[in-house]
């Protein structure tokens, strides 16, 4: 397969913004589900938090097949006028947005519990395992086609994270001010109809962002259609022997466990423990500000230190801050927000570079095996991220259930105290495990990444 550069316009800001809008669109629905779905089904629909978490984990079994299948479909699709990956974004942006909206059907709140559970499972599988997969796999794989330069890919990774952060900021900053109302006892209660309205806004926003991504991005590295006969046994054997891929998979699961637990617990710790949704809104803005601040220097930092090395430092920093928050046991929501901001720097250090790290894995695989399977490798990585989402939802649901959380006990002092402890200790443990996984499992340090880039550059020059 040739990686010769096409004679098209030079890689630049338009590509980076276009790629940013792609994850902006993705996370309008992905982060919404991570932050609001469990809260919606527990507080509005009356479904057990443990059952919602179990559903999210069970759906990943389906994803094990749909993600890899979509990766193979993408690798075997024929490049068109817009390239190999971009057409999928245009095709699937509508279905994924509609499926996301249908998950928040508050008009079914008075239906039987059996119907509500069936609707929850059906719409969640349709959104996450079918339509989200069919747009996210080609979108993520596309980074290798936008540029073959490691530095430019690092910039794409940063812009992708900025896009996700913008979506997260909208959901975390704006939505809490819209979807809650105060009851007679001063408690902040989630409104079903307002959540449905918010989901509709997010779906519309997702479609707009996807179209911008399609129009602004240019595939300039030729990725040929894969035509060899598919062999599932060979695929699995190759994946299991790929230490770099296994390492990034484990790290991504742990990173998502930290990130999504922070986001999902925000929907409980601020309204229930602090009784302050304004602080929840501010915390959402903090994530955006910290990510944008770090994005101004992250490319220079990873060039100087290495991506793996920078991620380890960020993880250890985040763990220290969350342990500090837990030890202070503050009742002041604004102090919590300030310390949370510092911890978010540790998360942003990894989040800003993780997409460049998966292209490092793709490059390393090509160097070792001679085969480049962008779609398949990214599909495995995407599945890992969904496992992280499921782990976060499963752990959050199980632990909330363990401390006795339900619609009736949501504001009991013993339960709210447990909510605070969970909001600190789960991310702290996740950060520590992430640092350990990066150190011991992930092999692509600064020296090896640079050597792989040199080998592939020489290979491309010889092919010209």
Short mmCIF file of C-alpha atoms in Angstrom, two decimals:
data_model
loop_
_atom_site.label_atom_id
_atom_site.label_comp_id
_atom_site.label_asym_id
_atom_site.label_seq_id
_atom_site.Cartn_x
_atom_site.Cartn_y
_atom_site.Cartn_z
CA UNK A 1 0.00 0.00 0.00
CA UNK A 2 1.31 3.36 -0.94
CA UNK A 3 1.32 6.38 1.32
CA UNK A 4 2.26 8.85 -1.39
CA UNK A 5 0.94 12.31 -0.85
CA UNK A 6 -1.75 13.41 -3.26
CA UNK A 7 -1.31 16.61 -5.19
CA UNK A 8 -3.86 18.52 -3.14
CA UNK A 9 -3.84 21.64 -1.02
CA UNK A 10 -1.30 21.79 1.77
CA UNK A 11 -2.30 20.65 5.24
CA UNK A 12 -3.34 23.62 7.34
CA UNK A 13 -5.72 25.25 9.80
CA UNK A 14 -8.85 24.35 7.80
CA UNK A 15 -8.02 20.64 8.16
CA UNK A 16 -7.39 21.00 11.87
CA UNK A 17 -10.66 22.87 12.39
CA UNK A 18 -12.53 20.36 10.23
CA UNK A 19 -11.15 17.47 12.25
CA UNK A 20 -12.02 19.33 15.45
CA UNK A 21 -15.64 19.64 14.36
CA UNK A 22 -15.79 15.87 13.85
CA UNK A 23 -15.20 15.12 17.52
CA UNK A 24 -17.34 18.11 18.48
CA UNK A 25 -20.15 16.25 16.72
CA UNK A 26 -19.21 12.89 18.22
CA UNK A 27 -19.21 14.16 21.77
CA UNK A 28 -22.46 16.06 21.50
CA UNK A 29 -24.04 12.59 21.81
CA UNK A 30 -21.23 10.59 23.49
CA UNK A 31 -20.64 12.94 26.44
CA UNK A 32 -24.37 13.57 26.74
CA UNK A 33 -24.89 9.85 27.29
CA UNK A 34 -21.97 9.67 29.72
CA UNK A 35 -23.17 12.63 31.80
CA UNK A 36 -26.96 12.48 31.58
CA UNK A 37 -28.23 9.02 30.60
CA UNK A 38 -27.86 7.34 34.00
CA UNK A 39 -29.17 10.42 35.79
CA UNK A 40 -32.11 10.63 33.36
CA UNK A 41 -33.15 7.00 33.70
CA UNK A 42 -32.68 6.90 37.49
CA UNK A 43 -34.26 10.25 38.40
CA UNK A 44 -36.86 10.70 35.64
CA UNK A 45 -37.74 7.18 34.47
CA UNK A 46 -37.24 5.48 37.85
CA UNK A 47 -34.85 2.78 36.58
CA UNK A 48 -32.21 1.43 38.97
CA UNK A 49 -28.74 2.98 38.55
CA UNK A 50 -27.27 -0.53 38.78
CA UNK A 51 -29.42 -1.67 35.85
CA UNK A 52 -28.42 1.33 33.72
CA UNK A 53 -24.75 0.63 34.43
CA UNK A 54 -25.24 -3.05 33.64
CA UNK A 55 -26.88 -2.15 30.32
CA UNK A 56 -23.94 0.06 29.34
CA UNK A 57 -21.50 -2.73 30.15
CA UNK A 58 -23.57 -5.41 28.38
CA UNK A 59 -23.75 -3.27 25.22
CA UNK A 60 -19.97 -3.52 24.91
CA UNK A 61 -20.32 -7.24 24.13
CA UNK A 62 -22.23 -6.18 21.02
CA UNK A 63 -19.61 -3.54 20.26
CA UNK A 64 -16.88 -6.20 20.24
CA UNK A 65 -18.43 -7.38 16.99
CA UNK A 66 -19.79 -4.17 15.46
CA UNK A 67 -16.62 -2.11 16.01
CA UNK A 68 -14.28 -4.67 14.44
CA UNK A 69 -16.78 -5.32 11.63
CA UNK A 70 -16.96 -1.59 10.85
CA UNK A 71 -13.17 -1.38 10.90
CA UNK A 72 -12.98 -4.12 8.29
CA UNK A 73 -15.71 -2.45 6.21
CA UNK A 74 -13.79 0.83 6.26
CA UNK A 75 -10.47 -0.83 5.35
CA UNK A 76 -12.14 -2.65 2.45
CA UNK A 77 -14.17 0.29 1.15
CA UNK A 78 -13.13 1.83 -2.15
CA UNK A 79 -11.78 5.41 -2.01
CA UNK A 80 -14.05 7.96 -3.69
CA UNK A 81 -13.76 11.57 -4.73
CA UNK A 82 -13.68 12.73 -1.07
CA UNK A 83 -11.43 9.86 -0.04
CA UNK A 84 -12.01 6.68 1.88
CA UNK A 85 -13.26 7.88 5.27
CA UNK A 86 -15.12 11.17 4.85
CA UNK A 87 -18.11 9.74 2.91
CA UNK A 88 -19.10 7.70 5.97
CA UNK A 89 -19.44 10.87 8.03
CA UNK A 90 -21.93 12.32 5.57
CA UNK A 91 -23.91 9.06 5.35
CA UNK A 92 -24.29 8.39 9.06
CA UNK A 93 -24.56 11.84 10.70
CA UNK A 94 -28.38 11.85 10.55
CA UNK A 95 -29.02 8.35 11.95
CA UNK A 96 -26.66 8.79 14.92
CA UNK A 97 -28.29 12.11 15.87
CA UNK A 98 -31.84 10.72 15.72
CA UNK A 99 -30.92 7.62 17.72
CA UNK A 100 -29.31 9.78 20.41
CA UNK A 101 -32.43 11.93 20.74
CA UNK A 102 -34.68 8.89 21.12
CA UNK A 103 -32.76 7.71 24.21
CA UNK A 104 -34.22 10.62 26.20
CA UNK A 105 -37.91 9.93 25.57
CA UNK A 106 -39.39 11.54 28.68
CA UNK A 107 -42.89 11.16 27.20
CA UNK A 108 -42.66 7.47 28.19
CA UNK A 109 -42.09 8.26 31.92
CA UNK A 110 -45.53 6.92 32.88
CA UNK A 111 -45.25 3.70 30.89
CA UNK A 112 -44.66 0.33 32.55
CA UNK A 113 -41.18 -0.40 33.89
CA UNK A 114 -40.78 -3.28 31.42
CA UNK A 115 -41.48 -0.98 28.47
CA UNK A 116 -39.08 1.70 29.75
CA UNK A 117 -36.28 -0.83 30.22
CA UNK A 118 -36.86 -2.29 26.75
CA UNK A 119 -36.85 1.20 25.20
CA UNK A 120 -33.67 2.08 27.09
CA UNK A 121 -31.84 -1.05 25.88
CA UNK A 122 -33.11 -0.77 22.29
CA UNK A 123 -32.30 2.88 21.70
CA UNK A 124 -28.94 2.67 23.48
CA UNK A 125 -27.82 -0.27 21.33
CA UNK A 126 -29.09 1.43 18.17
CA UNK A 127 -27.20 4.62 19.00
CA UNK A 128 -23.96 3.28 20.44
CA UNK A 129 -23.40 -0.12 18.85
CA UNK A 130 -24.71 0.63 15.36
CA UNK A 131 -24.83 4.28 14.30
CA UNK A 132 -22.16 5.81 16.54
CA UNK A 133 -19.79 2.99 15.56
CA UNK A 134 -20.48 3.53 11.86
CA UNK A 135 -19.42 7.18 12.04
CA UNK A 136 -16.75 7.11 14.76
CA UNK A 137 -14.58 4.35 13.24
CA UNK A 138 -14.05 6.09 9.87
CA UNK A 139 -13.68 9.47 11.58
CA UNK A 140 -10.90 8.27 13.87
CA UNK A 141 -9.16 6.32 11.09
CA UNK A 142 -9.18 9.44 8.94
CA UNK A 143 -6.37 11.10 10.92
CA UNK A 144 -3.80 8.95 9.12
CA UNK A 145 -5.17 10.11 5.77
CA UNK A 146 -5.18 13.84 6.53
CA UNK A 147 -1.41 13.91 7.03
CA UNK A 148 1.54 11.56 7.22
CA UNK A 149 3.64 13.93 9.31
CA UNK A 150 3.89 13.02 13.05
CA UNK A 151 3.91 16.67 14.11
CA UNK A 152 0.79 17.47 12.07
CA UNK A 153 -0.91 14.38 13.49
CA UNK A 154 -0.08 15.65 16.97
CA UNK A 155 -1.81 18.90 16.04
CA UNK A 156 -4.84 16.94 14.82
CA UNK A 157 -4.92 15.07 18.13
CA UNK A 158 -4.91 18.37 20.03
CA UNK A 159 -7.65 19.88 17.86
CA UNK A 160 -9.74 16.72 18.20
CA UNK A 161 -9.52 16.97 21.97
CA UNK A 162 -10.46 20.66 21.79
CA UNK A 163 -13.55 19.67 19.78
CA UNK A 164 -14.52 17.09 22.39
CA UNK A 165 -13.90 19.63 25.15
CA UNK A 166 -16.12 22.21 23.45
CA UNK A 167 -18.95 19.69 23.31
CA UNK A 168 -18.27 18.70 26.89
CA UNK A 169 -18.27 22.34 27.95
CA UNK A 170 -21.66 22.95 26.34
CA UNK A 171 -23.13 19.87 28.02
CA UNK A 172 -21.48 20.53 31.38
CA UNK A 173 -21.87 24.33 31.45
CA UNK A 174 -25.15 25.07 29.69
CA UNK A 175 -27.26 21.97 30.31
CA UNK A 176 -27.23 22.06 34.15
CA UNK A 177 -28.69 25.56 33.98
CA UNK A 178 -31.47 24.28 31.69
CA UNK A 179 -32.45 20.80 32.83
CA UNK A 180 -32.80 21.28 36.62
CA UNK A 181 -35.50 22.94 38.69
CA UNK A 182 -35.69 23.60 42.44
CA UNK A 183 -38.38 21.86 44.50
CA UNK A 184 -40.08 23.14 47.65
CA UNK A 185 -37.24 21.80 49.83
CA UNK A 186 -34.54 23.59 47.84
CA UNK A 187 -33.35 20.39 46.15
CA UNK A 188 -32.14 20.48 42.53
CA UNK A 189 -34.36 18.07 40.54
CA UNK A 190 -33.78 16.89 36.95
CA UNK A 191 -36.66 17.72 34.57
CA UNK A 192 -37.57 15.03 32.03
CA UNK A 193 -39.05 17.29 29.31
CA UNK A 194 -36.18 19.76 29.63
CA UNK A 195 -33.67 16.91 29.25
CA UNK A 196 -35.46 15.76 26.10
CA UNK A 197 -35.29 19.30 24.72
CA UNK A 198 -31.58 19.48 25.56
CA UNK A 199 -31.01 16.15 23.77
CA UNK A 200 -32.70 17.56 20.67
CA UNK A 201 -30.37 20.59 20.70
CA UNK A 202 -27.35 18.31 21.04
CA UNK A 203 -28.50 16.15 18.12
CA UNK A 204 -28.93 19.17 15.87
CA UNK A 205 -25.52 20.46 16.94
CA UNK A 206 -23.97 17.07 16.16
CA UNK A 207 -25.28 17.07 12.57
CA UNK A 208 -24.02 20.62 11.96
CA UNK A 209 -20.56 19.72 13.26
CA UNK A 210 -20.36 16.53 11.18
CA UNK A 211 -21.21 18.44 8.00
CA UNK A 212 -18.52 21.02 8.79
CA UNK A 213 -16.02 18.19 9.29
CA UNK A 214 -16.99 16.66 5.94
CA UNK A 215 -16.68 19.96 4.06
CA UNK A 216 -13.47 21.26 5.67
CA UNK A 217 -11.31 18.10 5.82
CA UNK A 218 -9.12 16.79 3.00
CA UNK A 219 -7.75 13.27 2.75
CA UNK A 220 -4.32 13.75 1.18
CA UNK A 221 -2.52 10.50 2.10
CA UNK A 222 -3.66 7.71 -0.18
CA UNK A 223 -4.97 4.71 1.77
CA UNK A 224 -5.65 1.86 -0.61
CA UNK A 225 -8.61 -0.50 -0.47
CA UNK A 226 -7.79 -3.68 1.43
CA UNK A 227 -8.53 -6.64 -0.83
CA UNK A 228 -6.95 -9.68 0.83
CA UNK A 229 -9.30 -12.38 2.12
CA UNK A 230 -10.56 -11.73 5.61
CA UNK A 231 -9.30 -14.23 8.19
CA UNK A 232 -10.71 -13.73 11.68
CA UNK A 233 -8.18 -16.06 13.30
CA UNK A 234 -5.26 -14.18 11.73
CA UNK A 235 -6.80 -10.85 12.77
CA UNK A 236 -7.15 -11.87 16.41
CA UNK A 237 -3.66 -13.39 16.49
CA UNK A 238 -2.18 -10.18 15.07
CA UNK A 239 -4.04 -7.99 17.54
CA UNK A 240 -3.09 -10.09 20.56
CA UNK A 241 0.59 -10.02 19.57
CA UNK A 242 0.58 -6.22 19.18
CA UNK A 243 1.97 -4.99 22.51
CA UNK A 244 1.61 -1.32 21.59
CA UNK A 245 -2.06 -1.81 20.74
CA UNK A 246 -2.72 -3.76 23.93
CA UNK A 247 -0.98 -1.04 25.91
CA UNK A 248 -2.97 1.83 24.41
CA UNK A 249 -6.20 -0.18 24.81
CA UNK A 250 -5.63 -0.63 28.55
CA UNK A 251 -4.56 3.01 28.95
CA UNK A 252 -7.62 4.26 27.08
CA UNK A 253 -9.97 2.21 29.24
CA UNK A 254 -8.40 3.71 32.35
CA UNK A 255 -8.36 7.25 30.93
CA UNK A 256 -12.07 7.01 30.09
CA UNK A 257 -12.75 5.56 33.53
CA UNK A 258 -11.22 8.72 35.02
CA UNK A 259 -12.73 11.22 32.58
CA UNK A 260 -16.27 9.85 32.46
CA UNK A 261 -16.41 9.19 36.19
CA UNK A 262 -15.47 12.83 36.75
CA UNK A 263 -18.21 13.88 34.32
CA UNK A 264 -20.91 11.47 35.47
CA UNK A 265 -20.30 12.08 39.18
CA UNK A 266 -20.62 15.83 38.55
CA UNK A 267 -24.31 15.18 37.92
CA UNK A 268 -24.56 13.86 41.50
CA UNK A 269 -21.94 15.62 43.63
CA UNK A 270 -23.01 19.19 42.72
CA UNK A 271 -26.84 18.93 42.85
CA UNK A 272 -26.96 16.36 45.67
CA UNK A 273 -23.91 16.95 47.92
CA UNK A 274 -23.25 20.67 47.35
CA UNK A 275 -26.79 21.59 46.18
CA UNK A 276 -25.20 23.96 43.71
CA UNK A 277 -25.77 23.45 39.97
CA UNK A 278 -24.13 26.81 39.26
CA UNK A 279 -20.87 25.28 40.51
CA UNK A 280 -21.51 22.27 38.25
CA UNK A 281 -21.84 24.64 35.31
CA UNK A 282 -18.62 26.41 36.30
CA UNK A 283 -16.79 23.06 36.57
CA UNK A 284 -17.76 22.31 32.99
CA UNK A 285 -16.22 25.59 31.87
CA UNK A 286 -13.10 24.77 33.89
CA UNK A 287 -12.53 21.65 31.81
CA UNK A 288 -12.65 23.71 28.62
CA UNK A 289 -10.32 26.41 29.97
CA UNK A 290 -7.74 23.93 31.29
CA UNK A 291 -7.73 21.98 28.02
CA UNK A 292 -7.37 25.12 25.91
CA UNK A 293 -4.55 26.42 28.12
CA UNK A 294 -2.63 23.16 27.93
CA UNK A 295 -3.26 22.85 24.19
CA UNK A 296 -1.09 25.94 23.60
CA UNK A 297 2.01 24.13 24.88
CA UNK A 298 1.19 20.42 24.58
CA UNK A 299 2.78 19.95 21.14
CA UNK A 300 6.06 21.44 22.38
CA UNK A 301 5.90 19.41 25.58
CA UNK A 302 5.36 16.10 23.79
CA UNK A 303 8.15 16.86 21.31
CA UNK A 304 10.51 17.59 24.20
CA UNK A 305 9.40 14.88 26.66
CA UNK A 306 7.64 12.31 24.49
CA UNK A 307 3.94 11.46 24.45
CA UNK A 308 4.19 8.49 26.80
CA UNK A 309 6.34 10.39 29.24
CA UNK A 310 4.05 13.44 29.30
CA UNK A 311 0.97 11.25 29.89
CA UNK A 312 2.62 9.55 32.89
CA UNK A 313 3.45 12.89 34.52
CA UNK A 314 -0.09 14.18 33.95
CA UNK A 315 -1.65 11.05 35.45
CA UNK A 316 0.42 11.21 38.62
CA UNK A 317 -0.39 14.91 39.01
CA UNK A 318 -4.13 14.23 38.71
CA UNK A 319 -3.97 11.44 41.29
CA UNK A 320 -2.24 13.68 43.84
CA UNK A 321 -4.84 16.43 43.44
CA UNK A 322 -7.85 14.13 43.86
CA UNK A 323 -6.36 12.53 46.95
CA UNK A 324 -5.88 16.07 48.28
CA UNK A 325 -9.55 16.92 47.57
CA UNK A 326 -10.68 13.82 49.44
CA UNK A 327 -8.46 14.62 52.45
CA UNK A 328 -9.80 18.19 52.70
CA UNK A 329 -13.40 16.90 52.54
CA UNK A 330 -14.58 20.38 51.71
CA UNK A 331 -18.20 21.54 51.95
CA UNK A 332 -17.38 24.52 49.74
CA UNK A 333 -18.46 23.86 46.15
CA UNK A 334 -16.20 26.57 44.75
CA UNK A 335 -13.08 25.22 46.45
CA UNK A 336 -13.96 21.83 44.99
CA UNK A 337 -14.24 23.44 41.54
CA UNK A 338 -10.81 25.06 41.91
CA UNK A 339 -9.07 21.83 42.93
CA UNK A 340 -11.00 19.96 40.22
CA UNK A 341 -9.52 22.42 37.70
CA UNK A 342 -5.99 21.47 38.73
CA UNK A 343 -6.79 17.75 38.47
CA UNK A 344 -8.24 18.32 35.01
CA UNK A 345 -4.80 19.45 33.82
CA UNK A 346 -3.56 15.93 34.49
CA UNK A 347 -6.42 14.45 32.47
CA UNK A 348 -5.98 16.95 29.63
CA UNK A 349 -2.29 16.02 29.32
CA UNK A 350 -3.29 12.53 28.19
CA UNK A 351 -6.52 13.46 26.40
CA UNK A 352 -4.78 15.97 24.12
CA UNK A 353 -2.25 13.42 22.85
CA UNK A 354 -4.09 10.08 22.94
CA UNK A 355 -5.22 10.37 19.31
CA UNK A 356 -1.65 10.94 18.18
CA UNK A 357 -0.66 7.90 20.24
CA UNK A 358 -3.02 5.64 18.27
CA UNK A 359 -1.43 6.82 15.00
CA UNK A 360 1.91 5.94 16.62
CA UNK A 361 0.52 2.44 17.19
CA UNK A 362 -0.63 2.22 13.55
CA UNK A 363 2.84 3.29 12.38
CA UNK A 364 4.54 0.83 14.72
CA UNK A 365 2.37 -1.99 13.40
CA UNK A 366 3.30 -1.15 9.82
CA UNK A 367 7.01 -1.06 10.69
CA UNK A 368 6.83 -4.45 12.41
CA UNK A 369 4.51 -6.30 10.02
CA UNK A 370 4.54 -4.35 6.76
CA UNK A 371 0.74 -4.16 6.90
CA UNK A 372 -1.21 -0.95 7.51
CA UNK A 373 -4.77 -1.47 8.77
CA UNK A 374 -5.88 1.94 9.98
CA UNK A 375 -9.57 1.09 10.18
CA UNK A 376 -9.17 -2.23 11.98
CA UNK A 377 -6.68 -0.94 14.55
CA UNK A 378 -8.75 2.16 15.19
CA UNK A 379 -11.85 -0.06 15.55
CA UNK A 380 -10.13 -1.99 18.33
CA UNK A 381 -9.14 1.31 19.94
CA UNK A 382 -12.69 2.63 19.63
CA UNK A 383 -13.97 -0.55 21.25
CA UNK A 384 -11.49 0.03 24.08
CA UNK A 385 -12.86 3.54 24.59
CA UNK A 386 -16.36 2.12 24.76
CA UNK A 387 -15.11 -0.36 27.35
CA UNK A 388 -13.83 2.64 29.29
CA UNK A 389 -17.25 4.24 29.00
CA UNK A 390 -18.89 1.02 30.13
CA UNK A 391 -16.42 0.59 32.99
CA UNK A 392 -17.18 4.11 34.17
CA UNK A 393 -20.94 3.61 33.91
CA UNK A 394 -20.76 0.16 35.49
CA UNK A 395 -18.52 1.27 38.36
CA UNK A 396 -20.54 4.45 38.92
CA UNK A 397 -23.86 2.60 38.83
CA UNK A 398 -22.65 -0.20 41.10
CA UNK A 399 -21.06 2.14 43.67
CA UNK A 400 -24.04 4.52 43.70
CA UNK A 401 -26.26 1.51 44.27
CA UNK A 402 -23.88 0.29 47.01
CA UNK A 403 -24.18 3.56 48.95
CA UNK A 404 -27.97 3.32 48.66
CA UNK A 405 -28.66 5.94 45.96
CA UNK A 406 -32.14 5.99 44.45
CA UNK A 407 -34.72 8.56 43.46
CA UNK A 408 -36.08 8.47 47.04
CA UNK A 409 -32.74 8.60 48.89
CA UNK A 410 -30.97 11.08 46.59
CA UNK A 411 -30.61 13.76 49.28
CA UNK A 412 -30.09 11.64 52.42
CA UNK A 413 -26.94 12.83 54.28
CA UNK A 414 -25.37 9.36 54.36
CA UNK A 415 -25.88 8.97 50.60
CA UNK A 416 -24.57 12.42 49.70
CA UNK A 417 -21.48 11.80 51.84
CA UNK A 418 -20.89 8.63 49.84
CA UNK A 419 -21.32 10.58 46.60
CA UNK A 420 -18.51 12.96 47.61
CA UNK A 421 -16.17 10.09 48.45
CA UNK A 422 -16.86 8.39 45.12
CA UNK A 423 -16.27 11.65 43.20
CA UNK A 424 -12.72 11.82 44.63
CA UNK A 425 -11.49 8.26 45.16
CA UNK A 426 -12.57 6.64 41.88
CA UNK A 427 -10.72 9.20 39.67
CA UNK A 428 -7.67 9.09 41.99
CA UNK A 429 -7.40 5.31 41.72
CA UNK A 430 -7.98 5.52 37.96
CA UNK A 431 -5.15 8.04 37.55
CA UNK A 432 -2.73 5.82 39.50
CA UNK A 433 -3.62 2.76 37.41
CA UNK A 434 -3.27 4.82 34.20
CA UNK A 435 0.26 5.92 35.13
CA UNK A 436 1.20 2.31 35.90
CA UNK A 437 -0.24 1.04 32.60
CA UNK A 438 1.61 3.69 30.60
CA UNK A 439 4.88 2.84 32.35
CA UNK A 440 4.72 -0.96 32.23
CA UNK A 441 2.47 -1.87 29.26
CA UNK A 442 2.78 0.82 26.58
CA UNK A 443 6.15 0.45 24.77
CA UNK A 444 6.20 3.47 22.42
CA UNK A 445 8.47 5.93 24.15
CA UNK A 446 9.90 9.06 22.50
CA UNK A 447 12.90 7.26 20.97
CA UNK A 448 10.86 4.47 19.36
CA UNK A 449 8.23 6.81 17.92
CA UNK A 450 10.89 8.94 16.25
CA UNK A 451 12.63 5.86 14.84
CA UNK A 452 9.37 4.53 13.37
CA UNK A 453 8.67 7.90 11.72
CA UNK A 454 12.13 7.84 10.15
CA UNK A 455 11.66 4.29 8.78
CA UNK A 456 8.25 5.08 7.25
CA UNK A 457 9.52 8.31 5.72
CA UNK A 458 12.34 6.42 4.00
CA UNK A 459 9.85 3.79 2.82
CA UNK A 460 7.58 6.47 1.33
CA UNK A 461 10.51 8.16 -0.44
CA UNK A 462 11.59 4.85 -2.00
CA UNK A 463 8.05 4.23 -3.23
CA UNK A 464 7.94 7.54 -5.13
#
